[in-house]
Amino acid sequence: MMVSDTVHRRPGGRSARVREAVLDATIEAIVAGGYAGLTIDDVARRAGVHKTTLYRRWATREAMVLDALLARSATHVAVPDTGTLRGDLVALLRAVAANITSREGRALVMALLLETRGVPGLDALRQEFWSTRFELVAAVVERAIERGELEGTVDAALLVELAIAPLYLRVLVTGEEIDDAFVVAVADHVMTGAGAPPTTLIDP
Amino acid sequence: MMVSDTVHRRPGGRSARVREAVLDATIEAIVAGGYAGLTIDDVARRAGVHKTTLYRRWATREAMVLDALLARSATHVAVPDTGTLRGDLVALLRAVAANITSREGRALVMALLLETRGVPGLDALRQEFWSTRFELVAAVVERAIERGELEGTVDAALLVELAIAPLYLRVLVTGEEIDDAFVVAVADHVMTGAGAPPTTLIDP
């Protein structure tokens, strides 16, 4: 039901709609039963398509899951472009926090995390997912360099990693609440650490 | 066997030896079977003591586990005092990295993490563990303030959180390797973000 609602709102022809339905169904299936239990049959049934459609489009189960995770991140944790580094960092961290504290986002993180060991293809999948995401989000840092807010020598991937890490630490390890003051403090600390001039505390 | 070796090396009377044996046995039991499956019987058997000894010393299973985790952290991730903030941060992060990438340390993190939901007392236990650890490690920041390396307004807990978070992110989420260059880069970034003067890159 969720899937067909989504399909009706989204642009593109039948091929694009089938793709969306399958990617949504893949996420649903992982949330429901974890990664290791994910089957092509289940995804095809949830998406309302024949499983040969899936075999035709994705060479492996991992390739399908990677597409599903990246498509979901593109909408749930979109790369912001607010015009300032601080605005972008705060917007990014708010989206990450909302995602990993949501039922579905948390379930996905846990599913991929719990089944870390001994599941064929999962290490490569995770690596590919994160390198793609870091590359996309690095645009925030690159635009800050272009605007002169950061030196050109800043390591964009490191900066993004330092910015998102405290949110994951709270959700996964310490269990502490993430409030907006924390998000803003992390963004400010990371900016200052990267050599950006200390900001005034105007809400972005 | 490991327990009795340890007991022989440690100072203190019979009471202290029993305590050490029980705390070591508690860690062993969690690593072997997770937190939810932990029983007083199993810990008593592993420690070679009668279970009434455990009931006499610890009011609850959670109190015993908390003591065990804090005792283990005190030795495996000791609070450094090298004389400089950079030296302390790098030493701390090296110890955290060694701990959470070790078989036992990783198993403990996963055991407490996986069983986050629905296990009575575990949320309170984790909160107590982390608030105690953050308080101990804050000494690193307090000494830096006393030496004039940091302003007195620095939030010690936040600084420690920002410093350790990227290590946990790599181990638990992205799966990326932690090398020493990364540890040093994180320490430097966190120091600069906290307003410490940028350091020269002399190995601490």
PDB file of N, CA, C and O in Angstrom, chain A residues 100-159:
ATOM      1  N   ILE A 100      18.442   8.175  12.019  1.00  0.00           N
ATOM      2  CA  ILE A 100      18.899   7.045  12.848  1.00  0.00           C
ATOM      3  C   ILE A 100      18.117   6.902  14.146  1.00  0.00           C
ATOM      4  O   ILE A 100      18.240   5.891  14.828  1.00  0.00           O
ATOM      5  N   THR A 101      17.312   7.909  14.491  1.00  0.00           N
ATOM      6  CA  THR A 101      16.442   7.719  15.656  1.00  0.00           C
ATOM      7  C   THR A 101      15.027   7.280  15.237  1.00  0.00           C
ATOM      8  O   THR A 101      14.210   6.989  16.096  1.00  0.00           O
ATOM      9  N   SER A 102      14.759   7.237  13.941  1.00  0.00           N
ATOM     10  CA  SER A 102      13.446   6.750  13.483  1.00  0.00           C
ATOM     11  C   SER A 102      13.416   5.226  13.565  1.00  0.00           C
ATOM     12  O   SER A 102      14.464   4.576  13.564  1.00  0.00           O
ATOM     13  N   ARG A 103      12.223   4.661  13.632  1.00  0.00           N
ATOM     14  CA  ARG A 103      12.099   3.211  13.748  1.00  0.00           C
ATOM     15  C   ARG A 103      12.768   2.520  12.556  1.00  0.00           C
ATOM     16  O   ARG A 103      13.569   1.617  12.720  1.00  0.00           O
ATOM     17  N   GLU A 104      12.441   3.000  11.354  1.00  0.00           N
ATOM     18  CA  GLU A 104      12.960   2.347  10.155  1.00  0.00           C
ATOM     19  C   GLU A 104      14.472   2.544  10.009  1.00  0.00           C
ATOM     20  O   GLU A 104      15.210   1.603   9.726  1.00  0.00           O
ATOM     21  N   GLY A 105      14.931   3.789  10.231  1.00  0.00           N
ATOM     22  CA  GLY A 105      16.352   4.086  10.083  1.00  0.00           C
ATOM     23  C   GLY A 105      17.195   3.288  11.066  1.00  0.00           C
ATOM     24  O   GLY A 105      18.225   2.713  10.717  1.00  0.00           O
ATOM     25  N   ARG A 106      16.722   3.240  12.286  1.00  0.00           N
ATOM     26  CA  ARG A 106      17.432   2.483  13.313  1.00  0.00           C
ATOM     27  C   ARG A 106      17.457   0.987  12.990  1.00  0.00           C
ATOM     28  O   ARG A 106      18.479   0.328  13.148  1.00  0.00           O
ATOM     29  N   ALA A 107      16.322   0.492  12.512  1.00  0.00           N
ATOM     30  CA  ALA A 107      16.242  -0.930  12.155  1.00  0.00           C
ATOM     31  C   ALA A 107      17.238  -1.255  11.038  1.00  0.00           C
ATOM     32  O   ALA A 107      17.886  -2.309  11.058  1.00  0.00           O
ATOM     33  N   LEU A 108      17.386  -0.346  10.078  1.00  0.00           N
ATOM     34  CA  LEU A 108      18.331  -0.577   8.975  1.00  0.00           C
ATOM     35  C   LEU A 108      19.772  -0.580   9.484  1.00  0.00           C
ATOM     36  O   LEU A 108      20.571  -1.441   9.126  1.00  0.00           O
ATOM     37  N   VAL A 109      20.095   0.415  10.313  1.00  0.00           N
ATOM     38  CA  VAL A 109      21.451   0.486  10.874  1.00  0.00           C
ATOM     39  C   VAL A 109      21.750  -0.799  11.649  1.00  0.00           C
ATOM     40  O   VAL A 109      22.800  -1.418  11.468  1.00  0.00           O
ATOM     41  N   MET A 110      20.807  -1.216  12.482  1.00  0.00           N
ATOM     42  CA  MET A 110      21.028  -2.405  13.292  1.00  0.00           C
ATOM     43  C   MET A 110      21.138  -3.654  12.406  1.00  0.00           C
ATOM     44  O   MET A 110      21.981  -4.515  12.636  1.00  0.00           O
ATOM     45  N   ALA A 111      20.292  -3.747  11.394  1.00  0.00           N
ATOM     46  CA  ALA A 111      20.298  -4.930  10.516  1.00  0.00           C
ATOM     47  C   ALA A 111      21.668  -5.085   9.850  1.00  0.00           C
ATOM     48  O   ALA A 111      22.225  -6.180   9.794  1.00  0.00           O
ATOM     49  N   LEU A 112      22.223  -3.960   9.380  1.00  0.00           N
ATOM     50  CA  LEU A 112      23.497  -4.042   8.666  1.00  0.00           C
ATOM     51  C   LEU A 112      24.660  -4.251   9.624  1.00  0.00           C
ATOM     52  O   LEU A 112      25.678  -4.829   9.295  1.00  0.00           O
ATOM     53  N   LEU A 113      24.462  -3.777  10.841  1.00  0.00           N
ATOM     54  CA  LEU A 113      25.502  -3.834  11.860  1.00  0.00           C
ATOM     55  C   LEU A 113      25.577  -5.214  12.509  1.00  0.00           C
ATOM     56  O   LEU A 113      26.649  -5.801  12.652  1.00  0.00           O
ATOM     57  N   LEU A 114      24.416  -5.740  12.860  1.00  0.00           N
ATOM     58  CA  LEU A 114      24.364  -7.014  13.585  1.00  0.00           C
ATOM     59  C   LEU A 114      24.885  -8.155  12.746  1.00  0.00           C
ATOM     60  O   LEU A 114      25.366  -9.133  13.259  1.00  0.00           O
ATOM     61  N   GLU A 115      24.700  -8.015  11.441  1.00  0.00           N
ATOM     62  CA  GLU A 115      25.019  -9.157  10.595  1.00  0.00           C
ATOM     63  C   GLU A 115      26.343  -8.923   9.889  1.00  0.00           C
ATOM     64  O   GLU A 115      26.591  -9.417   8.804  1.00  0.00           O
ATOM     65  N   THR A 116      27.163  -8.136  10.557  1.00  0.00           N
ATOM     66  CA  THR A 116      28.461  -7.749  10.019  1.00  0.00           C
ATOM     67  C   THR A 116      29.321  -8.943   9.633  1.00  0.00           C
ATOM     68  O   THR A 116      29.961  -8.964   8.598  1.00  0.00           O
ATOM     69  N   ARG A 117      29.367  -9.920  10.518  1.00  0.00           N
ATOM     70  CA  ARG A 117      30.315 -11.004  10.332  1.00  0.00           C
ATOM     71  C   ARG A 117      29.689 -12.204   9.646  1.00  0.00           C
ATOM     72  O   ARG A 117      28.583 -12.606   9.988  1.00  0.00           O
ATOM     73  N   GLY A 118      30.407 -12.725   8.683  1.00  0.00           N
ATOM     74  CA  GLY A 118      30.019 -14.017   8.121  1.00  0.00           C
ATOM     75  C   GLY A 118      28.904 -13.971   7.092  1.00  0.00           C
ATOM     76  O   GLY A 118      28.462 -15.006   6.625  1.00  0.00           O
ATOM     77  N   VAL A 119      28.428 -12.793   6.729  1.00  0.00           N
ATOM     78  CA  VAL A 119      27.421 -12.730   5.670  1.00  0.00           C
ATOM     79  C   VAL A 119      28.141 -12.341   4.376  1.00  0.00           C
ATOM     80  O   VAL A 119      28.674 -11.241   4.279  1.00  0.00           O
ATOM     81  N   PRO A 120      28.157 -13.241   3.394  1.00  0.00           N
ATOM     82  CA  PRO A 120      28.926 -12.966   2.173  1.00  0.00           C
ATOM     83  C   PRO A 120      28.446 -11.688   1.491  1.00  0.00           C
ATOM     84  O   PRO A 120      27.252 -11.457   1.383  1.00  0.00           O
ATOM     85  N   GLY A 121      29.381 -10.882   1.062  1.00  0.00           N
ATOM     86  CA  GLY A 121      29.040  -9.691   0.295  1.00  0.00           C
ATOM     87  C   GLY A 121      28.689  -8.478   1.136  1.00  0.00           C
ATOM     88  O   GLY A 121      28.640  -7.366   0.624  1.00  0.00           O
ATOM     89  N   LEU A 122      28.462  -8.650   2.430  1.00  0.00           N
ATOM     90  CA  LEU A 122      27.983  -7.524   3.236  1.00  0.00           C
ATOM     91  C   LEU A 122      29.078  -6.486   3.508  1.00  0.00           C
ATOM     92  O   LEU A 122      28.805  -5.289   3.508  1.00  0.00           O
ATOM     93  N   ASP A 123      30.300  -6.959   3.710  1.00  0.00           N
ATOM     94  CA  ASP A 123      31.394  -6.008   3.923  1.00  0.00           C
ATOM     95  C   ASP A 123      31.579  -5.100   2.706  1.00  0.00           C
ATOM     96  O   ASP A 123      31.702  -3.877   2.844  1.00  0.00           O
ATOM     97  N   ALA A 124      31.580  -5.709   1.530  1.00  0.00           N
ATOM     98  CA  ALA A 124      31.773  -4.943   0.295  1.00  0.00           C
ATOM     99  C   ALA A 124      30.600  -3.989   0.081  1.00  0.00           C
ATOM    100  O   ALA A 124      30.785  -2.844  -0.345  1.00  0.00           O
ATOM    101  N   LEU A 125      29.403  -4.468   0.383  1.00  0.00           N
ATOM    102  CA  LEU A 125      28.200  -3.641   0.246  1.00  0.00           C
ATOM    103  C   LEU A 125      28.282  -2.414   1.142  1.00  0.00           C
ATOM    104  O   LEU A 125      28.021  -1.280   0.710  1.00  0.00           O
ATOM    105  N   ARG A 126      28.652  -2.639   2.404  1.00  0.00           N
ATOM    106  CA  ARG A 126      28.728  -1.528   3.348  1.00  0.00           C
ATOM    107  C   ARG A 126      29.787  -0.523   2.919  1.00  0.00           C
ATOM    108  O   ARG A 126      29.584   0.692   2.977  1.00  0.00           O
ATOM    109  N   GLN A 127      30.914  -1.029   2.486  1.00  0.00           N
ATOM    110  CA  GLN A 127      32.007  -0.169   2.033  1.00  0.00           C
ATOM    111  C   GLN A 127      31.564   0.707   0.856  1.00  0.00           C
ATOM    112  O   GLN A 127      31.819   1.908   0.825  1.00  0.00           O
ATOM    113  N   GLU A 128      30.880   0.077  -0.093  1.00  0.00           N
ATOM    114  CA  GLU A 128      30.407   0.792  -1.285  1.00  0.00           C
ATOM    115  C   GLU A 128      29.353   1.832  -0.897  1.00  0.00           C
ATOM    116  O   GLU A 128      29.382   2.967  -1.385  1.00  0.00           O
ATOM    117  N   PHE A 129      28.450   1.450   0.001  1.00  0.00           N
ATOM    118  CA  PHE A 129      27.421   2.387   0.458  1.00  0.00           C
ATOM    119  C   PHE A 129      28.071   3.624   1.074  1.00  0.00           C
ATOM    120  O   PHE A 129      27.757   4.754   0.706  1.00  0.00           O
ATOM    121  N   TRP A 130      29.010   3.392   2.008  1.00  0.00           N
ATOM    122  CA  TRP A 130      29.583   4.533   2.713  1.00  0.00           C
ATOM    123  C   TRP A 130      30.494   5.368   1.838  1.00  0.00           C
ATOM    124  O   TRP A 130      30.514   6.599   1.958  1.00  0.00           O
ATOM    125  N   SER A 131      31.239   4.737   0.932  1.00  0.00           N
ATOM    126  CA  SER A 131      32.115   5.563   0.096  1.00  0.00           C
ATOM    127  C   SER A 131      31.272   6.419  -0.847  1.00  0.00           C
ATOM    128  O   SER A 131      31.592   7.581  -1.096  1.00  0.00           O
ATOM    129  N   THR A 132      30.149   5.878  -1.321  1.00  0.00           N
ATOM    130  CA  THR A 132      29.252   6.676  -2.171  1.00  0.00           C
ATOM    131  C   THR A 132      28.631   7.826  -1.385  1.00  0.00           C
ATOM    132  O   THR A 132      28.597   8.972  -1.840  1.00  0.00           O
ATOM    133  N   ARG A 133      28.154   7.541  -0.184  1.00  0.00           N
ATOM    134  CA  ARG A 133      27.529   8.580   0.625  1.00  0.00           C
ATOM    135  C   ARG A 133      28.527   9.689   0.999  1.00  0.00           C
ATOM    136  O   ARG A 133      28.219  10.876   0.922  1.00  0.00           O
ATOM    137  N   PHE A 134      29.727   9.268   1.415  1.00  0.00           N
ATOM    138  CA  PHE A 134      30.734  10.271   1.789  1.00  0.00           C
ATOM    139  C   PHE A 134      31.085  11.161   0.595  1.00  0.00           C
ATOM    140  O   PHE A 134      31.285  12.361   0.745  1.00  0.00           O
ATOM    141  N   GLU A 135      31.147  10.557  -0.593  1.00  0.00           N
ATOM    142  CA  GLU A 135      31.468  11.322  -1.797  1.00  0.00           C
ATOM    143  C   GLU A 135      30.372  12.355  -2.082  1.00  0.00           C
ATOM    144  O   GLU A 135      30.657  13.504  -2.401  1.00  0.00           O
ATOM    145  N   LEU A 136      29.111  11.947  -1.935  1.00  0.00           N
ATOM    146  CA  LEU A 136      27.999  12.869  -2.173  1.00  0.00           C
ATOM    147  C   LEU A 136      28.004  14.012  -1.164  1.00  0.00           C
ATOM    148  O   LEU A 136      27.883  15.185  -1.519  1.00  0.00           O
ATOM    149  N   VAL A 137      28.161  13.652   0.112  1.00  0.00           N
ATOM    150  CA  VAL A 137      28.056  14.648   1.174  1.00  0.00           C
ATOM    151  C   VAL A 137      29.266  15.591   1.162  1.00  0.00           C
ATOM    152  O   VAL A 137      29.188  16.726   1.626  1.00  0.00           O
ATOM    153  N   ALA A 138      30.374  15.135   0.586  1.00  0.00           N
ATOM    154  CA  ALA A 138      31.576  15.972   0.492  1.00  0.00           C
ATOM    155  C   ALA A 138      31.286  17.265  -0.262  1.00  0.00           C
ATOM    156  O   ALA A 138      32.018  18.258  -0.120  1.00  0.00           O
ATOM    157  N   ALA A 139      30.208  17.295  -1.045  1.00  0.00           N
ATOM    158  CA  ALA A 139      29.820  18.518  -1.771  1.00  0.00           C
ATOM    159  C   ALA A 139      29.654  19.699  -0.807  1.00  0.00           C
ATOM    160  O   ALA A 139      29.960  20.843  -1.158  1.00  0.00           O
ATOM    161  N   VAL A 140      29.174  19.405   0.396  1.00  0.00           N
ATOM    162  CA  VAL A 140      28.997  20.439   1.420  1.00  0.00           C
ATOM    163  C   VAL A 140      30.336  21.121   1.727  1.00  0.00           C
ATOM    164  O   VAL A 140      30.419  22.349   1.833  1.00  0.00           O
ATOM    165  N   VAL A 141      31.377  20.302   1.855  1.00  0.00           N
ATOM    166  CA  VAL A 141      32.703  20.830   2.163  1.00  0.00           C
ATOM    167  C   VAL A 141      33.294  21.535   0.944  1.00  0.00           C
ATOM    168  O   VAL A 141      33.892  22.614   1.060  1.00  0.00           O
ATOM    169  N   GLU A 142      33.084  20.927  -0.216  1.00  0.00           N
ATOM    170  CA  GLU A 142      33.639  21.532  -1.440  1.00  0.00           C
ATOM    171  C   GLU A 142      33.044  22.922  -1.696  1.00  0.00           C
ATOM    172  O   GLU A 142      33.768  23.849  -2.062  1.00  0.00           O
ATOM    173  N   ARG A 143      31.759  23.051  -1.472  1.00  0.00           N
ATOM    174  CA  ARG A 143      31.128  24.364  -1.659  1.00  0.00           C
ATOM    175  C   ARG A 143      31.646  25.371  -0.625  1.00  0.00           C
ATOM    176  O   ARG A 143      31.812  26.549  -0.922  1.00  0.00           O
ATOM    177  N   ALA A 144      31.924  24.903   0.592  1.00  0.00           N
ATOM    178  CA  ALA A 144      32.480  25.797   1.621  1.00  0.00           C
ATOM    179  C   ALA A 144      33.876  26.262   1.221  1.00  0.00           C
ATOM    180  O   ALA A 144      34.250  27.414   1.469  1.00  0.00           O
ATOM    181  N   ILE A 145      34.641  25.382   0.593  1.00  0.00           N
ATOM    182  CA  ILE A 145      35.978  25.757   0.107  1.00  0.00           C
ATOM    183  C   ILE A 145      35.836  26.806  -1.002  1.00  0.00           C
ATOM    184  O   ILE A 145      36.525  27.836  -0.986  1.00  0.00           O
ATOM    185  N   GLU A 146      34.909  26.571  -1.925  1.00  0.00           N
ATOM    186  CA  GLU A 146      34.684  27.542  -3.018  1.00  0.00           C
ATOM    187  C   GLU A 146      34.273  28.914  -2.478  1.00  0.00           C
ATOM    188  O   GLU A 146      34.677  29.941  -3.016  1.00  0.00           O
ATOM    189  N   ARG A 147      33.466  28.924  -1.431  1.00  0.00           N
ATOM    190  CA  ARG A 147      33.029  30.198  -0.844  1.00  0.00           C
ATOM    191  C   ARG A 147      34.107  30.836   0.032  1.00  0.00           C
ATOM    192  O   ARG A 147      33.925  31.922   0.560  1.00  0.00           O
ATOM    193  N   GLY A 148      35.223  30.118   0.232  1.00  0.00           N
ATOM    194  CA  GLY A 148      36.294  30.660   1.068  1.00  0.00           C
ATOM    195  C   GLY A 148      36.074  30.456   2.560  1.00  0.00           C
ATOM    196  O   GLY A 148      36.776  31.028   3.384  1.00  0.00           O
ATOM    197  N   GLU A 149      35.113  29.619   2.925  1.00  0.00           N
ATOM    198  CA  GLU A 149      34.872  29.367   4.354  1.00  0.00           C
ATOM    199  C   GLU A 149      35.891  28.379   4.924  1.00  0.00           C
ATOM    200  O   GLU A 149      36.126  28.353   6.136  1.00  0.00           O
ATOM    201  N   LEU A 150      36.422  27.532   4.084  1.00  0.00           N
ATOM    202  CA  LEU A 150      37.436  26.556   4.515  1.00  0.00           C
ATOM    203  C   LEU A 150      38.619  26.597   3.561  1.00  0.00           C
ATOM    204  O   LEU A 150      38.473  26.941   2.386  1.00  0.00           O
ATOM    205  N   GLU A 151      39.782  26.222   4.094  1.00  0.00           N
ATOM    206  CA  GLU A 151      40.977  26.085   3.256  1.00  0.00           C
ATOM    207  C   GLU A 151      40.794  24.902   2.291  1.00  0.00           C
ATOM    208  O   GLU A 151      40.119  23.922   2.643  1.00  0.00           O
ATOM    209  N   GLY A 152      41.430  24.991   1.148  1.00  0.00           N
ATOM    210  CA  GLY A 152      41.339  23.918   0.151  1.00  0.00           C
ATOM    211  C   GLY A 152      41.970  22.609   0.590  1.00  0.00           C
ATOM    212  O   GLY A 152      41.767  21.570  -0.036  1.00  0.00           O
ATOM    213  N   THR A 153      42.739  22.651   1.665  1.00  0.00           N
ATOM    214  CA  THR A 153      43.443  21.451   2.115  1.00  0.00           C
ATOM    215  C   THR A 153      42.609  20.586   3.066  1.00  0.00           C
ATOM    216  O   THR A 153      43.042  19.511   3.483  1.00  0.00           O
ATOM    217  N   VAL A 154      41.417  21.050   3.425  1.00  0.00           N
ATOM    218  CA  VAL A 154      40.577  20.300   4.376  1.00  0.00           C
ATOM    219  C   VAL A 154      40.205  18.929   3.813  1.00  0.00           C
ATOM    220  O   VAL A 154      39.885  18.804   2.635  1.00  0.00           O
ATOM    221  N   ASP A 155      40.264  17.921   4.666  1.00  0.00           N
ATOM    222  CA  ASP A 155      39.893  16.555   4.275  1.00  0.00           C
ATOM    223  C   ASP A 155      38.372  16.404   4.436  1.00  0.00           C
ATOM    224  O   ASP A 155      37.861  16.262   5.543  1.00  0.00           O
ATOM    225  N   ALA A 156      37.678  16.459   3.294  1.00  0.00           N
ATOM    226  CA  ALA A 156      36.206  16.480   3.332  1.00  0.00           C
ATOM    227  C   ALA A 156      35.626  15.230   3.988  1.00  0.00           C
ATOM    228  O   ALA A 156      34.718  15.317   4.815  1.00  0.00           O
ATOM    229  N   ALA A 157      36.159  14.067   3.643  1.00  0.00           N
ATOM    230  CA  ALA A 157      35.607  12.820   4.196  1.00  0.00           C
ATOM    231  C   ALA A 157      35.787  12.778   5.710  1.00  0.00           C
ATOM    232  O   ALA A 157      34.873  12.408   6.448  1.00  0.00           O
ATOM    233  N   LEU A 158      36.970  13.202   6.185  1.00  0.00           N
ATOM    234  CA  LEU A 158      37.235  13.215   7.632  1.00  0.00           C
ATOM    235  C   LEU A 158      36.262  14.153   8.346  1.00  0.00           C
ATOM    236  O   LEU A 158      35.704  13.812   9.387  1.00  0.00           O
ATOM    237  N   LEU A 159      36.053  15.321   7.746  1.00  0.00           N
ATOM    238  CA  LEU A 159      35.160  16.301   8.368  1.00  0.00           C
ATOM    239  C   LEU A 159      33.738  15.734   8.490  1.00  0.00           C
ATOM    240  O   LEU A 159      33.084  15.857   9.533  1.00  0.00           O
TER     241      LEU A 159
END
